[in-house]
XYZ file of C-alpha atoms in Angstrom:
772
model
C 32.364 17.911 -14.348
C 28.769 17.999 -13.231
C 27.714 21.628 -12.966
C 24.740 23.528 -11.733
C 23.527 23.805 -15.337
C 22.813 20.052 -15.371
C 20.469 20.439 -12.428
C 18.844 23.434 -14.082
C 18.269 21.435 -17.273
C 16.786 18.538 -15.286
C 14.601 20.943 -13.304
C 13.377 22.593 -16.500
C 12.556 19.243 -18.110
C 10.658 17.960 -15.076
C 8.868 21.244 -14.401
C 7.714 21.381 -18.017
C 6.662 17.727 -17.851
C 4.692 18.288 -14.654
C 3.077 21.435 -16.094
C 2.147 19.561 -19.275
C 0.543 16.789 -17.191
C -1.458 19.320 -15.190
C -2.658 21.139 -18.315
C -3.620 17.854 -19.963
C -5.498 16.805 -16.825
C -7.270 20.156 -16.609
C -8.491 19.747 -20.187
C -9.373 16.058 -20.058
C -11.213 16.106 -16.727
C -13.888 18.565 -17.887
C -14.784 16.550 -20.997
C -18.124 14.736 -20.545
C -16.814 11.429 -21.924
C -13.983 11.365 -19.319
C -16.126 12.182 -16.305
C -16.203 8.584 -15.032
C -12.412 8.323 -15.241
C -11.625 11.379 -13.139
C -14.557 11.236 -10.699
C -15.353 7.516 -10.326
C -15.707 7.587 -6.558
C -18.787 9.795 -6.727
C -20.371 7.433 -9.247
C -19.720 4.437 -6.993
C -21.356 6.314 -4.122
C -24.345 7.117 -6.315
C -23.846 10.871 -5.913
C -22.958 11.674 -9.517
C -24.393 10.793 -12.907
C -23.138 11.170 -16.436
C -23.255 14.819 -17.523
C -26.029 15.520 -19.993
C -25.498 18.181 -22.600
C -28.384 19.598 -24.596
C -27.827 21.015 -28.035
C -25.419 19.880 -30.704
C -24.199 16.290 -30.803
C -20.551 17.175 -30.191
C -21.383 18.646 -26.755
C -22.113 15.150 -25.507
C -18.417 14.376 -25.857
C -16.560 17.710 -25.762
C -16.971 20.623 -23.369
C -17.448 23.752 -25.509
C -17.701 26.187 -22.598
C -14.491 28.239 -22.843
C -14.904 29.564 -19.291
C -14.232 26.130 -17.825
C -10.791 26.114 -19.495
C -9.631 29.396 -17.977
C -9.138 28.388 -14.347
C -7.385 25.122 -15.177
C -5.810 24.845 -11.710
C -9.005 25.385 -9.711
C -8.956 21.706 -8.703
C -6.096 22.446 -6.288
C -8.011 24.726 -3.880
C -11.048 22.476 -4.305
C -8.985 19.517 -3.096
C -7.977 21.413 0.049
C -11.474 22.596 1.000
C -12.854 19.369 2.467
C -12.223 19.318 6.264
C -10.466 16.265 7.699
C -13.538 14.934 9.627
C -15.582 15.094 6.430
C -12.725 13.458 4.528
C -12.724 10.572 7.027
C -16.470 10.093 6.552
C -16.046 10.244 2.787
C -12.924 8.123 2.251
C -12.149 6.395 5.548
C -9.479 6.803 8.192
C -6.813 4.930 6.219
C -6.941 7.468 3.406
C -6.981 10.470 5.738
C -3.999 9.208 7.754
C -2.132 8.358 4.552
C -2.358 12.045 3.656
C -0.970 12.919 7.076
C 2.311 11.253 6.050
C 2.808 13.996 3.451
C 1.696 16.622 5.946
C 4.192 15.260 8.483
C 6.937 15.642 5.891
C 6.036 19.305 5.439
C 5.961 19.855 9.210
C 9.416 18.343 9.586
C 11.283 19.747 6.603
C 9.983 23.318 6.229
C 11.488 24.528 9.568
C 14.595 22.389 9.008
C 15.106 23.906 5.544
C 14.744 27.415 6.958
C 17.466 26.789 9.572
C 19.669 24.959 7.087
C 19.576 27.778 4.541
C 20.170 30.506 7.098
C 22.927 28.712 9.047
C 24.293 25.581 7.339
C 24.739 26.769 3.762
C 26.732 29.928 4.689
C 28.971 27.808 6.939
C 29.617 25.313 4.123
C 29.935 27.734 1.237
C 32.417 30.182 2.769
C 35.321 27.746 2.352
C 37.578 26.770 -0.519
C 38.382 23.171 0.340
C 37.081 21.547 -2.853
C 38.674 24.154 -5.126
C 42.114 23.199 -3.814
C 41.531 19.425 -3.996
C 41.813 16.836 -6.758
C 38.266 15.513 -6.211
C 35.587 15.652 -8.883
C 32.897 18.024 -7.623
C 30.027 20.216 -8.792
C 28.858 23.693 -7.894
C 26.257 22.162 -5.593
C 28.983 20.321 -3.683
C 30.393 23.699 -2.620
C 27.256 24.062 -0.462
C 27.841 20.719 1.263
C 29.870 19.584 4.253
C 32.569 18.391 1.831
C 33.630 22.011 1.346
C 34.549 22.425 5.034
C 38.278 21.841 5.725
C 39.426 19.006 7.953
C 39.536 19.568 11.718
C 37.630 22.840 11.328
C 35.799 24.361 14.293
C 32.850 24.891 11.945
C 31.880 21.248 12.434
C 30.421 22.237 15.801
C 27.683 23.969 13.790
C 26.854 20.694 12.061
C 26.825 18.920 15.406
C 24.495 21.482 16.962
C 22.159 21.464 13.963
C 22.022 17.676 14.063
C 20.706 17.897 17.619
C 18.204 20.595 16.667
C 16.941 18.661 13.629
C 16.660 15.440 15.671
C 14.713 17.048 18.514
C 12.356 18.814 16.101
C 11.727 15.603 14.122
C 11.031 13.642 17.313
C 8.672 16.353 18.557
C 6.677 16.266 15.308
C 6.608 12.447 15.315
C 5.357 12.333 18.911
C 2.555 14.818 18.210
C 1.543 12.949 15.068
C 1.631 9.553 16.793
C -0.550 10.937 19.574
C -2.965 12.514 17.104
C -3.284 9.439 14.904
C -3.736 7.122 17.922
C -6.538 9.382 19.169
C -8.102 9.463 15.697
C -7.987 5.667 15.528
C -9.696 5.145 18.886
C -12.336 7.749 18.079
C -12.943 6.192 14.656
C -13.343 2.694 16.103
C -15.674 3.956 18.796
C -17.859 6.004 16.446
C -17.984 3.820 13.329
C -20.980 1.709 12.410
C -21.338 -1.955 13.296
C -19.015 -4.244 11.324
C -18.686 -8.050 11.420
C -14.982 -7.931 12.294
C -15.768 -6.130 15.561
C -17.380 -9.348 16.838
C -15.179 -11.939 15.113
C -11.778 -13.541 15.616
C -9.819 -15.774 13.262
C -8.808 -19.060 14.897
C -5.942 -20.969 13.274
C -4.107 -24.209 13.917
C -7.144 -26.018 15.280
C -5.777 -29.370 16.574
C -7.058 -32.547 14.868
C -9.546 -34.745 16.714
C -10.466 -38.288 15.641
C -13.978 -38.082 17.086
C -15.154 -34.678 15.855
C -15.031 -32.619 12.717
C -13.329 -29.236 12.696
C -16.688 -27.472 12.914
C -17.830 -29.542 15.899
C -14.475 -29.165 17.616
C -14.470 -25.388 17.228
C -18.029 -25.114 18.462
C -17.468 -27.223 21.552
C -14.161 -25.573 22.429
C -15.654 -22.089 22.474
C -18.886 -23.159 24.131
C -16.803 -24.537 26.990
C -14.157 -21.792 27.225
C -16.296 -18.785 26.282
C -19.765 -19.931 27.403
C -21.210 -16.478 28.031
C -20.023 -14.812 24.844
C -19.676 -17.369 22.032
C -22.313 -16.903 19.342
C -21.487 -18.723 16.095
C -18.655 -19.721 13.774
C -17.842 -20.363 10.147
C -15.210 -22.913 9.206
C -12.717 -22.202 6.416
C -13.037 -24.230 3.215
C -10.311 -24.768 0.661
C -12.116 -23.207 -2.277
C -9.094 -22.187 -4.333
C -9.892 -24.559 -7.200
C -13.516 -23.459 -7.173
C -12.373 -19.831 -7.248
C -10.260 -20.521 -10.328
C -13.252 -22.081 -12.083
C -15.500 -19.146 -11.178
C -12.891 -16.654 -12.407
C -12.469 -18.595 -15.634
C -16.224 -18.615 -16.158
C -16.320 -14.863 -15.604
C -13.667 -14.360 -18.271
C -15.636 -16.537 -20.687
C -18.721 -14.460 -19.950
C -16.796 -11.301 -20.789
C -15.721 -12.748 -24.128
C -19.271 -13.885 -24.827
C -20.551 -10.373 -24.095
C -17.890 -8.948 -26.383
C -18.781 -11.172 -29.359
C -22.525 -10.743 -28.832
C -22.050 -6.986 -28.819
C -19.893 -7.236 -31.923
C -22.549 -9.325 -33.683
C -25.337 -6.916 -32.667
C -23.442 -4.064 -34.330
C -22.870 -6.031 -37.545
C -25.338 -8.885 -38.047
C -24.215 -9.612 -41.578
C -21.451 -11.899 -40.291
C -21.229 -13.991 -37.142
C -17.895 -13.636 -35.314
C -15.495 -16.585 -35.212
C -12.601 -17.626 -33.004
C -9.819 -20.227 -33.008
C -10.004 -22.790 -30.205
C -6.238 -23.021 -29.680
C -4.129 -21.270 -27.035
C -5.029 -17.565 -26.772
C -6.949 -17.893 -30.023
C -3.813 -17.932 -32.168
C -4.298 -21.393 -33.674
C -6.662 -24.336 -33.683
C -10.014 -25.021 -35.295
C -12.011 -21.975 -36.332
C -15.526 -22.040 -34.844
C -18.474 -19.736 -34.195
C -17.389 -17.514 -31.277
C -20.810 -17.108 -29.653
C -21.628 -20.808 -29.718
C -18.124 -21.696 -28.532
C -18.243 -19.472 -25.454
C -21.785 -20.566 -24.617
C -20.635 -24.186 -24.608
C -17.581 -23.255 -22.512
C -19.786 -21.515 -19.957
C -22.068 -24.555 -19.739
C -19.039 -26.810 -19.256
C -17.653 -24.598 -16.504
C -21.047 -24.406 -14.799
C -21.121 -28.194 -14.539
C -17.548 -28.287 -13.218
C -18.380 -25.601 -10.655
C -21.401 -27.561 -9.457
C -19.320 -30.746 -9.107
C -16.550 -28.882 -7.265
C -19.064 -27.413 -4.831
C -20.477 -30.863 -4.146
C -16.967 -32.210 -3.598
C -16.104 -29.433 -1.127
C -19.321 -30.003 0.790
C -18.768 -33.774 1.128
C -14.975 -34.000 1.473
C -13.769 -33.520 5.091
C -10.287 -32.719 3.783
C -11.637 -29.559 2.175
C -12.284 -28.125 5.650
C -9.146 -26.422 6.935
C -8.068 -26.265 10.618
C -9.197 -22.641 10.846
C -12.437 -20.846 11.566
C -14.037 -17.440 11.946
C -15.589 -17.373 15.426
C -18.114 -14.667 16.290
C -19.214 -13.493 19.729
C -22.288 -11.864 21.217
C -20.435 -8.637 21.947
C -17.231 -6.796 21.204
C -15.965 -7.360 24.733
C -16.030 -11.124 24.284
C -14.266 -10.879 20.915
C -11.593 -8.571 22.356
C -10.887 -10.966 25.234
C -10.589 -13.932 22.873
C -8.444 -12.158 20.277
C -5.987 -10.839 22.864
C -5.501 -13.881 25.110
C -3.925 -17.343 24.945
C -6.602 -19.997 24.495
C -4.735 -23.175 25.434
C -1.903 -24.335 27.642
C -0.164 -25.249 24.400
C 0.663 -21.873 22.817
C 1.008 -23.362 19.328
C -2.657 -24.390 18.938
C -5.955 -22.481 19.026
C -4.196 -19.325 17.866
C -6.522 -16.335 17.792
C -6.247 -12.933 16.175
C -8.664 -10.228 15.145
C -10.469 -11.235 11.980
C -10.024 -8.884 9.036
C -13.169 -7.205 7.865
C -14.873 -9.384 5.203
C -13.741 -7.278 2.256
C -10.159 -7.335 3.605
C -9.889 -11.135 3.752
C -7.442 -12.667 1.272
C -9.274 -15.957 0.843
C -6.590 -17.714 -1.220
C -4.209 -17.878 1.760
C -6.649 -19.158 4.378
C -6.261 -22.824 3.288
C -2.476 -22.697 3.823
C -1.601 -24.897 6.838
C -0.313 -22.806 9.692
C 2.708 -25.064 10.255
C 3.988 -24.311 6.734
C 3.949 -20.524 7.163
C 7.393 -20.421 8.822
C 8.967 -22.422 5.991
C 7.265 -20.257 3.377
C 8.529 -17.071 5.022
C 12.059 -18.471 5.230
C 12.023 -19.256 1.512
C 10.611 -15.824 0.743
C 13.285 -14.174 2.902
C 16.089 -15.964 1.061
C 14.566 -15.045 -2.311
C 14.226 -11.418 -1.215
C 17.874 -11.347 -0.139
C 19.097 -12.534 -3.548
C 16.697 -10.201 -5.358
C 18.051 -7.252 -3.383
C 21.661 -8.296 -3.865
C 21.553 -8.919 -7.613
C 19.659 -5.704 -8.273
C 22.900 -3.879 -7.461
C 24.010 -4.630 -11.041
C 21.453 -2.347 -12.787
C 21.923 0.207 -10.000
C 25.647 0.301 -10.768
C 24.814 0.772 -14.447
C 22.504 3.693 -13.634
C 25.220 5.281 -11.551
C 27.678 4.925 -14.423
C 25.281 7.049 -16.468
C 25.061 9.567 -13.666
C 28.843 9.986 -13.564
C 30.043 9.851 -17.166
C 32.176 12.942 -16.640
C 33.695 11.302 -13.585
C 35.177 8.456 -15.636
C 36.534 10.525 -18.489
C 40.082 9.815 -17.414
C 39.521 6.054 -17.361
C 37.520 6.036 -20.631
C 39.046 8.758 -22.851
C 37.101 7.665 -25.959
C 33.901 9.035 -24.338
C 35.365 12.481 -23.829
C 34.243 14.062 -27.146
C 30.642 12.982 -26.534
C 30.566 13.922 -22.864
C 31.991 17.383 -23.465
C 29.006 18.239 -25.678
C 27.193 20.584 -23.286
C 23.588 19.717 -24.112
C 24.250 15.985 -24.258
C 26.138 16.142 -20.975
C 23.261 17.963 -19.272
C 20.642 15.500 -20.505
C 22.681 12.430 -19.533
C 23.586 13.597 -16.053
C 20.535 15.640 -15.211
C 17.658 13.503 -16.477
C 18.582 10.027 -17.760
C 19.799 8.461 -14.460
C 16.602 9.290 -12.612
C 14.294 8.031 -15.355
C 16.412 4.889 -15.848
C 16.211 4.036 -12.161
C 12.461 4.689 -12.212
C 12.042 2.251 -15.119
C 14.062 -0.432 -13.324
C 11.678 -0.196 -10.341
C 8.393 -0.464 -12.294
C 7.871 -4.214 -11.917
C 9.411 -4.548 -8.455
C 6.208 -3.919 -6.388
C 4.371 -6.716 -8.219
C 7.207 -9.148 -7.511
C 7.286 -8.197 -3.825
C 3.505 -8.592 -3.551
C 3.743 -12.107 -5.007
C 6.398 -12.934 -2.419
C 4.170 -11.637 0.391
C 1.233 -13.698 -0.884
C 3.471 -16.764 -0.906
C 4.229 -16.120 2.777
C 0.567 -16.767 3.605
C -0.821 -13.547 5.098
C -4.594 -13.744 5.249
C -5.657 -10.130 4.763
C -5.070 -7.627 1.998
C -4.033 -4.955 4.489
C -1.332 -7.175 6.015
C -0.136 -8.132 2.525
C 0.266 -4.476 1.645
C 2.052 -3.656 4.908
C 4.500 -6.552 4.506
C 5.120 -5.658 0.860
C 5.692 -2.051 1.891
C 8.340 -3.160 4.394
C 10.124 -5.206 1.732
C 9.936 -2.359 -0.744
C 11.385 0.102 1.773
C 14.287 -2.236 2.622
C 14.937 -2.672 -1.093
C 14.901 1.082 -1.735
C 17.148 1.694 1.260
C 19.757 -0.866 0.205
C 19.713 -0.385 -3.556
C 18.526 3.135 -4.306
C 20.120 4.840 -1.298
C 23.139 2.796 -0.195
C 23.663 1.276 -3.638
C 23.631 4.660 -5.345
C 26.102 6.083 -2.836
C 28.507 3.133 -2.917
C 28.504 2.398 -6.641
C 28.284 6.076 -7.524
C 31.252 6.897 -5.344
C 33.242 4.056 -6.869
C 32.654 5.353 -10.410
C 32.992 9.012 -9.595
C 36.261 8.766 -7.700
C 37.694 5.812 -9.624
C 40.780 7.688 -10.766
C 41.536 8.817 -7.220
C 41.166 5.278 -5.873
C 43.723 3.993 -8.369
C 46.401 6.556 -7.528
C 46.059 6.934 -3.752
C 47.236 4.814 -0.840
C 44.887 2.437 0.921
C 44.634 4.476 4.123
C 43.290 7.464 2.161
C 40.409 5.605 0.501
C 37.971 5.837 3.491
C 38.507 9.591 3.611
C 37.735 9.905 -0.102
C 34.524 7.898 0.342
C 33.503 10.034 3.326
C 34.018 13.221 1.339
C 32.257 11.821 -1.747
C 29.009 10.709 -0.040
C 27.568 14.265 0.142
C 28.320 14.668 -3.554
C 25.590 12.117 -4.418
C 23.071 14.846 -3.648
C 23.222 15.768 -7.347
C 21.918 12.360 -8.382
C 19.213 12.294 -5.696
C 18.025 15.745 -6.708
C 17.439 14.484 -10.245
C 15.711 11.387 -8.890
C 13.394 13.508 -6.734
C 12.462 15.658 -9.700
C 11.753 12.683 -11.977
C 9.951 10.490 -9.447
C 8.567 13.161 -7.136
C 7.635 16.028 -9.396
C 6.858 14.557 -12.802
C 5.750 11.258 -11.249
C 3.172 12.874 -8.971
C 1.910 15.056 -11.804
C 1.572 11.956 -13.958
C -0.465 10.317 -11.191
C -3.270 12.831 -11.512
C -3.412 12.498 -15.310
C -4.368 8.783 -15.008
C -3.362 8.135 -18.593
C -3.411 4.334 -18.361
C -6.888 4.126 -16.683
C -8.160 6.676 -19.215
C -7.075 4.563 -22.185
C -8.295 1.275 -20.701
C -11.673 2.757 -19.753
C -12.397 3.969 -23.265
C -11.266 0.675 -24.788
C -13.542 -1.284 -22.440
C -16.366 1.200 -22.905
C -16.206 0.848 -26.673
C -15.815 -2.936 -26.931
C -17.349 -4.511 -23.811
C -19.780 -2.215 -22.009
C -23.454 -3.054 -22.505
C -25.057 -2.316 -19.129
C -24.558 0.120 -16.287
C -22.923 -2.655 -14.257
C -20.425 -3.204 -17.073
C -19.668 0.493 -17.070
C -19.036 0.476 -13.310
C -16.588 -2.393 -13.701
C -14.841 -0.591 -16.548
C -14.338 2.565 -14.473
C -13.215 0.732 -11.311
C -10.494 3.084 -9.975
C -8.876 0.606 -7.597
C -7.544 1.548 -4.185
C -4.663 3.647 -2.948
C -1.499 1.557 -3.373
C -0.080 1.639 0.149
C 2.488 -1.054 -0.644
C 4.147 1.181 -3.249
C 3.279 4.726 -2.196
C 4.340 4.634 1.460
C 7.875 3.209 0.891
C 8.514 5.833 -1.777
C 7.469 8.550 0.666
C 9.821 7.048 3.251
C 12.712 7.287 0.791
C 12.167 11.046 0.705
C 12.158 11.185 4.509
C 15.450 9.288 4.444
C 17.025 11.594 1.855
C 15.815 14.711 3.627
C 17.057 13.693 7.071
C 20.407 12.396 5.784
C 21.192 15.449 3.673
C 19.694 18.114 5.972
C 23.084 18.592 7.636
C 25.288 17.196 4.863
C 23.925 18.952 1.725
C 20.944 21.181 2.631
C 20.372 22.312 -0.964
C 18.387 19.083 -1.474
C 15.674 20.110 1.012
C 13.660 22.507 -1.211
C 13.229 19.766 -3.808
C 11.833 17.444 -1.126
C 9.506 20.140 0.244
C 8.105 20.729 -3.246
C 7.474 16.991 -3.542
C 5.608 16.767 -0.217
C 3.496 19.836 -0.958
C 2.630 18.772 -4.503
C 1.925 15.161 -3.526
C -0.300 16.252 -0.626
C -2.550 18.280 -2.942
C -2.578 15.671 -5.739
C -3.348 12.678 -3.534
C -5.964 14.628 -1.593
C -7.727 15.219 -4.891
C -7.358 11.561 -5.861
C -8.660 10.289 -2.527
C -11.685 12.593 -2.690
C -12.587 11.932 -6.315
C -10.915 8.740 -7.545
C -9.678 5.981 -5.270
C -12.166 3.619 -3.653
C -10.355 2.022 -0.713
C -10.671 -1.762 -0.752
C -10.522 -2.139 3.029
C -10.426 -0.121 6.248
C -7.729 -0.937 8.816
C -8.261 2.192 10.958
C -4.694 3.423 10.287
C -3.064 0.209 11.510
C -0.027 1.044 9.350
C 1.025 4.140 11.312
C 3.498 2.320 13.655
C 5.362 1.196 10.517
C 5.451 4.776 9.227
C 6.775 6.038 12.554
C 9.388 3.274 12.765
C 10.749 3.918 9.287
C 11.140 7.656 9.919
C 13.015 6.820 13.133
C 15.243 4.474 11.125
C 15.989 7.282 8.661
C 16.846 9.559 11.575
C 19.303 7.054 13.064
C 20.894 6.441 9.641
C 21.405 10.181 9.190
C 23.111 10.405 12.595
C 25.414 7.448 11.918
C 26.302 8.809 8.483
C 27.153 12.196 9.956
C 29.273 10.480 12.579
C 31.221 8.666 9.862
C 31.649 11.820 7.814
C 33.012 13.812 10.729
C 35.432 11.017 11.560
C 36.887 11.257 8.037
C 37.070 15.042 8.409
C 39.319 14.727 11.495
C 36.595 15.975 13.823
C 36.950 13.120 16.288
C 36.293 15.366 19.268
C 32.634 15.572 18.237
C 32.144 11.792 18.074
C 31.263 11.272 21.779
C 28.540 13.896 21.538
C 27.178 12.346 18.335
C 27.000 8.866 19.862
C 24.342 10.047 22.291
C 22.002 11.070 19.434
C 21.206 7.536 18.159
C 20.833 6.379 21.763
C 18.341 9.149 22.538
C 16.497 8.503 19.257
C 16.146 4.773 19.957
C 14.989 5.555 23.506
C 12.378 7.927 22.083
C 11.172 5.196 19.707
C 10.877 2.713 22.593
C 8.877 5.291 24.558
C 6.486 5.897 21.656
C 6.012 2.159 21.114
C 5.084 1.642 24.735
C 2.865 4.713 24.918
C 0.989 4.705 21.595
C 1.485 1.430 19.719
C -0.909 -0.620 21.904
C -3.750 1.463 20.458
C -2.872 -0.008 17.033
C -2.554 -3.618 18.204
C -5.102 -4.167 20.949
C -8.676 -3.034 21.475
C -9.248 -1.622 24.997
C -11.854 -3.614 26.911
C -13.206 -0.369 28.337
C -13.940 0.931 24.832
C -15.498 -2.405 23.827
C -17.789 -2.416 26.867
C -18.880 1.169 26.234
C -19.687 0.379 22.616
C -21.619 -2.766 23.573
C -23.597 -0.971 26.264
C -24.622 1.822 23.923
C -25.637 -0.659 21.230
C -27.766 -2.743 23.611
C -29.486 0.435 24.778
C -30.233 1.671 21.279
C -31.106 -1.709 19.724
C -32.313 -4.049 22.459
C -33.836 -6.523 19.967
C -30.838 -6.787 17.675
C -30.467 -10.237 16.104
C -26.693 -10.311 15.889
C -26.585 -13.954 14.771
C -28.522 -13.141 11.630
C -26.268 -10.140 10.998
C -23.144 -12.335 11.211
C -24.672 -15.405 9.586
C -23.005 -15.132 6.175
C -20.395 -12.439 6.807
C -17.420 -14.800 6.565
C -18.636 -17.303 3.999
C -16.303 -17.526 1.019
C -17.564 -15.238 -1.782
C -17.785 -18.093 -4.305
C -20.355 -19.810 -2.073
C -22.656 -16.828 -1.820
C -25.762 -16.663 -3.940
C -25.740 -14.246 -6.845
C -29.357 -13.362 -6.319
C -29.366 -11.416 -3.060
C -33.148 -11.255 -3.160
C -33.323 -14.913 -2.166
C -31.435 -14.321 1.068
C -31.171 -11.656 3.685
C -28.476 -9.057 3.270
C -25.711 -8.864 5.813
C -26.882 -5.452 6.832
C -30.461 -6.575 7.446
C -30.964 -7.055 11.152
C -33.894 -9.003 12.515
C -35.799 -8.424 15.720
C -35.360 -11.764 17.417
C -34.308 -11.820 21.041
C -31.021 -13.738 21.273
C -31.081 -14.057 25.071
C -32.289 -17.494 26.067
C -31.449 -20.192 28.566
C -28.483 -22.490 27.913
C -29.225 -25.934 26.552
C -27.384 -29.204 27.032
C -25.961 -30.496 23.775
C -24.626 -34.015 23.182
C -21.076 -34.454 21.917
C -19.258 -37.432 20.415
C -16.214 -36.993 22.609
C -15.991 -39.383 25.548
C -14.149 -36.831 27.660
C -17.029 -34.349 27.572
C -20.587 -35.656 27.487
C -22.393 -32.310 27.573
C -21.654 -28.828 26.313
C -23.575 -25.750 27.535
C -25.315 -23.313 25.193
C -26.871 -23.976 21.790
C -25.004 -25.831 19.077
C -25.776 -27.095 15.585
C -27.987 -29.796 17.059
C -30.368 -27.132 18.297
C -30.229 -25.149 15.084
C -28.041 -22.349 16.369
C -24.982 -22.974 14.232
C -24.467 -21.237 10.876
C -25.641 -23.132 7.822
C -23.125 -25.451 6.219
C -22.062 -25.151 2.614
C -24.068 -28.212 1.681
C -27.188 -26.828 3.358
C -27.207 -23.416 1.779
C -24.760 -22.922 -1.039
C -24.174 -26.131 -2.932
C -27.215 -25.717 -5.108
C -26.472 -22.096 -5.934
C -25.412 -21.397 -9.471
C -22.363 -19.126 -9.875
């Protein structure tokens, strides 16, 4: 029988693991040679340099100041000192709002835990139902709703607390939604000029036999947006060119490695085998081999660029269209452009660093088929993953199947072994099963054709949350119940099985407590240690780094993984809301997770992660929706539990809770979600007016000229071309011109076009001759 000692053993193991991670981090982060691993963001901003130590040689690598080792937890208060406005300026709104998810968890669960421990636990514990039953239970189960006898009047307490917890959660969610929406609008209004503020992505451009895609796009917007259209950039299928450029970069890295190796030992030139991965084939001089490979790839890249420039089929029916002001872009992005709603589809363009260029060449008509295929694959992935989940649950309930597997009894009854198996192994096994899942889900999202990194991460996060909900939550409850109560199922009548399941669901709190400690406590502590980046940095620094640019690439910290982090947070919201009424003892473990994760990730956002894009907290509606889903699930689960406990008189009152919760969600969507989808024209006009007043001679065309050109077409030597941020002083206001067109249905088009030199340069005009 699972006892409280198992939980204590698991808690001790995970607390010691977390403490060991924190001590290791405290020691490693103050060593001079690790400074770039634990504070890379400040290096990328140019606000920090490698620490210089005078004196003995060892001080260049090891910190010998004993005083810096004493206060090994001083990073925690330091992480909390930076005010939120300064944090937004430092790391962006996405990072700041991501931290608010943890803060929202603390706001919700701290008051709920206080009420649950003062009211719910005494009501549950002062009964003897489980002691007089044949069910397998633990000491923790005595604190759950399972310990309340059937048809008891005490269930009115659970009903009342469910209402209180729901109203408090909705109140916190409304205040947070309102706050984040206000933060988003203020951020958009106050941030610096960005190309995506003036640009929309146009997809499914209809074919025209008389005009190219570029000419068609230009003429369409000159006619339909004559006062606001500025310029455009067509989308090229440069996927093959990108592969060649990436391959050349890898060859360059190997060349740098062997040149560095030869410079350290010039007595022998390095060699390499020309076969696959260097395992077989002819043995040749490594430096000469990679030089010849780079020359070969350079020729192939030049030919591929020429082919793209001359082949009309390389131009996709999509384009980035820029406007003279934000107002014009907002109108275009948020309106239907044609009487046929399936063509000339417009949406806000991602910011240039957020564009996922590989998916832009995908024909729009194939996206629906791709997403159908991905949906079917996701369904089977989710379904078949129940097999390892069932195996994990069998580990979690070894004592529960003693009667059906007597040969395990001598091993299971060993106290220490029993505690380790039930208190630690299930959580770590489930964690290991989930390691590769986010990468698989991201590949599926990329296959679906989303054209921005932020949308890829949001879609992957949705898939990951659904997977966790079905497999980790529902799967653990269903399969765990089946194993744990297997003997009872065999010997009881069919009409008693639903009641046994209803009583057994709260008992899964033991497993989820161990999972929270493994994933939430030790996992978060392991996050701050950054063991994998630490090892890889030193390996790269020793073998590959020659210049400061190489060192920056070696210490690249990456961005905050929203597609994995946010769904895992949502699982804790789900567990907390479901078990708040059912088994409140789980709440302190969740509160510790939210508090610890808030401090750790605040430190990481300030010092480590360099966000790859800025979506201005566009993900918050998804966060809100998933917490609402967890709230409804908790209400339905409680309704089912009370029905098995012969408390049918409370069912009508419980039915109103999901209805009120869904109504609240609909209200919030109508009131706050538009701020995350549309850009108010009033705000756009205000921003445009202020900009024209402050910079009357702004040359916006020059600013946007190369913003949305594929990175592989851009010149490496920025000195030969103007930077995107360089703004000229040419007056863009001039009289419209009449421009000839090939189409018989429209002889003249107002405003400048490529014939008058106003269109952006083509690939053949600017980029074909550039060397990669």
